[in-house]
PDB file of C-alpha atoms in Angstrom:
ATOM      1  CA  MET A   1       0.000   0.000   0.000  1.00 53.00           C
ATOM      2  CA  ILE A   2       1.237   3.461  -0.861  1.00 58.00           C
ATOM      3  CA  SER A   3       1.196   5.702   2.181  1.00 68.00           C
ATOM      4  CA  ARG A   4       2.161   8.863   0.271  1.00 68.00           C
ATOM      5  CA  THR A   5       0.277   9.355  -2.973  1.00 67.00           C
ATOM      6  CA  THR A   6       1.762  12.690  -4.047  1.00 82.00           C
ATOM      7  CA  SER A   7       4.038  12.430  -7.052  1.00 87.00           C
ATOM      8  CA  VAL A   8       5.526  14.549  -9.813  1.00 93.00           C
ATOM      9  CA  PHE A   9       6.094  13.411 -13.400  1.00 95.00           C
ATOM     10  CA  LYS A  10       7.883  15.394 -16.099  1.00 96.00           C
ATOM     11  CA  ALA A  11       8.439  14.248 -19.691  1.00 97.00           C
ATOM     12  CA  VAL A  12      10.479  15.497 -22.631  1.00 97.00           C
ATOM     13  CA  ILE A  13       8.910  14.754 -26.016  1.00 97.00           C
ATOM     14  CA  ASP A  14      10.525  15.220 -29.436  1.00 97.00           C
ATOM     15  CA  ALA A  15       8.264  17.723 -31.215  1.00 96.00           C
ATOM     16  CA  LYS A  16       8.998  16.292 -34.676  1.00 97.00           C
ATOM     17  CA  THR A  17       8.593  12.567 -33.977  1.00 98.00           C
ATOM     18  CA  ASN A  18       6.428  12.648 -30.810  1.00 98.00           C
ATOM     19  CA  GLU A  19       8.855  10.125 -29.297  1.00 98.00           C
ATOM     20  CA  ILE A  20       9.547  10.133 -25.575  1.00 97.00           C
ATOM     21  CA  ILE A  21      13.105  11.349 -25.001  1.00 96.00           C
ATOM     22  CA  GLY A  22      13.134  11.155 -21.227  1.00 94.00           C
ATOM     23  CA  VAL A  23      11.089  11.319 -18.056  1.00 95.00           C
ATOM     24  CA  ARG A  24      11.610  12.396 -14.455  1.00 95.00           C
ATOM     25  CA  LEU A  25       9.524  10.550 -11.894  1.00 94.00           C
ATOM     26  CA  PHE A  26       9.301  11.599  -8.260  1.00 92.00           C
ATOM     27  CA  GLY A  27       7.108   9.601  -5.930  1.00 86.00           C
ATOM     28  CA  GLU A  28       7.110   6.794  -3.425  1.00 82.00           C
ATOM     29  CA  SER A  29       6.498   4.109  -6.047  1.00 82.00           C
ATOM     30  CA  ALA A  30       8.155   5.704  -9.074  1.00 88.00           C
ATOM     31  CA  HIS A  31      10.574   2.788  -9.280  1.00 89.00           C
ATOM     32  CA  LYS A  32       7.643   0.520 -10.099  1.00 86.00           C
ATOM     33  CA  ILE A  33       6.873   2.277 -13.379  1.00 90.00           C
ATOM     34  CA  ILE A  34      10.300   3.330 -14.668  1.00 93.00           C
ATOM     35  CA  ASN A  35      10.483   0.137 -16.737  1.00 93.00           C
ATOM     36  CA  ILE A  36       7.391   1.200 -18.668  1.00 94.00           C
ATOM     37  CA  ILE A  37       9.209   4.384 -19.655  1.00 95.00           C
ATOM     38  CA  THR A  38      12.434   2.519 -20.441  1.00 96.00           C
ATOM     39  CA  VAL A  39      10.643   0.221 -22.890  1.00 96.00           C
ATOM     40  CA  ALA A  40       8.949   3.194 -24.555  1.00 96.00           C
ATOM     41  CA  VAL A  41      12.213   5.123 -24.952  1.00 97.00           C
ATOM     42  CA  ASN A  42      14.203   2.114 -26.191  1.00 97.00           C
ATOM     43  CA  ALA A  43      11.459   1.156 -28.668  1.00 97.00           C
ATOM     44  CA  HIS A  44      11.142   4.768 -29.913  1.00 97.00           C
ATOM     45  CA  LEU A  45       7.437   4.807 -29.070  1.00 96.00           C
ATOM     46  CA  ARG A  46       5.346   7.913 -29.420  1.00 97.00           C
ATOM     47  CA  TYR A  47       4.002   9.446 -26.233  1.00 98.00           C
ATOM     48  CA  THR A  48       0.490   8.600 -27.420  1.00 98.00           C
ATOM     49  CA  THR A  49       1.206   4.914 -26.880  1.00 97.00           C
ATOM     50  CA  LEU A  50       1.530   5.467 -23.130  1.00 96.00           C
ATOM     51  CA  ARG A  51      -1.177   8.134 -23.079  1.00 97.00           C
ATOM     52  CA  ASP A  52      -3.739   5.728 -24.529  1.00 97.00           C
ATOM     53  CA  GLN A  53      -2.679   2.667 -22.534  1.00 95.00           C
ATOM     54  CA  ILE A  54      -5.055   1.227 -19.924  1.00 94.00           C
ATOM     55  CA  TYR A  55      -3.303   0.865 -16.563  1.00 91.00           C
ATOM     56  CA  THR A  56      -4.383  -1.198 -13.594  1.00 86.00           C
ATOM     57  CA  HIS A  57      -6.201   0.780 -10.884  1.00 83.00           C
ATOM     58  CA  PRO A  58      -5.084   1.908  -8.358  1.00 79.00           C
ATOM     59  CA  ILE A  59      -1.384   2.271  -9.167  1.00 81.00           C
ATOM     60  CA  LEU A  60       0.924   5.180  -9.825  1.00 84.00           C
ATOM     61  CA  ALA A  61       1.217   4.269 -13.533  1.00 89.00           C
ATOM     62  CA  GLU A  62      -2.252   5.738 -14.085  1.00 89.00           C
ATOM     63  CA  GLY A  63      -0.515   9.099 -13.825  1.00 91.00           C
ATOM     64  CA  LEU A  64       1.089   8.428 -17.208  1.00 93.00           C
ATOM     65  CA  ASN A  65      -2.321   8.914 -18.845  1.00 94.00           C
ATOM     66  CA  ASP A  66      -2.568  12.357 -17.267  1.00 93.00           C
ATOM     67  CA  LEU A  67       1.054  13.271 -17.965  1.00 94.00           C
ATOM     68  CA  PHE A  68       0.914  12.523 -21.666  1.00 96.00           C
ATOM     69  CA  ALA A  69      -2.607  13.942 -22.063  1.00 96.00           C
ATOM     70  CA  MET A  70      -1.097  17.345 -21.273  1.00 94.00           C
ATOM     71  CA  VAL A  71       1.062  17.196 -24.406  1.00 93.00           C
ATOM     72  CA  ASP A  72      -1.861  17.708 -26.774  1.00 73.00           C
TER      73      ASP A  72
END
């Protein structure tokens, strides 16, 4: 169980390709979702792939939907 639910996510997106260049994750369980970002960066995925993904509730990864929704 997460006792502290406050977190901060920041992403850098390539404006030409919409690929995820990097992400900063601050939060108690950020280490649990860094692999999702690593796969996306290594596979040169567009941010929309993570934005449109369905994540299990309730986990911190749901914040990726909100993070990448702000790009539009």
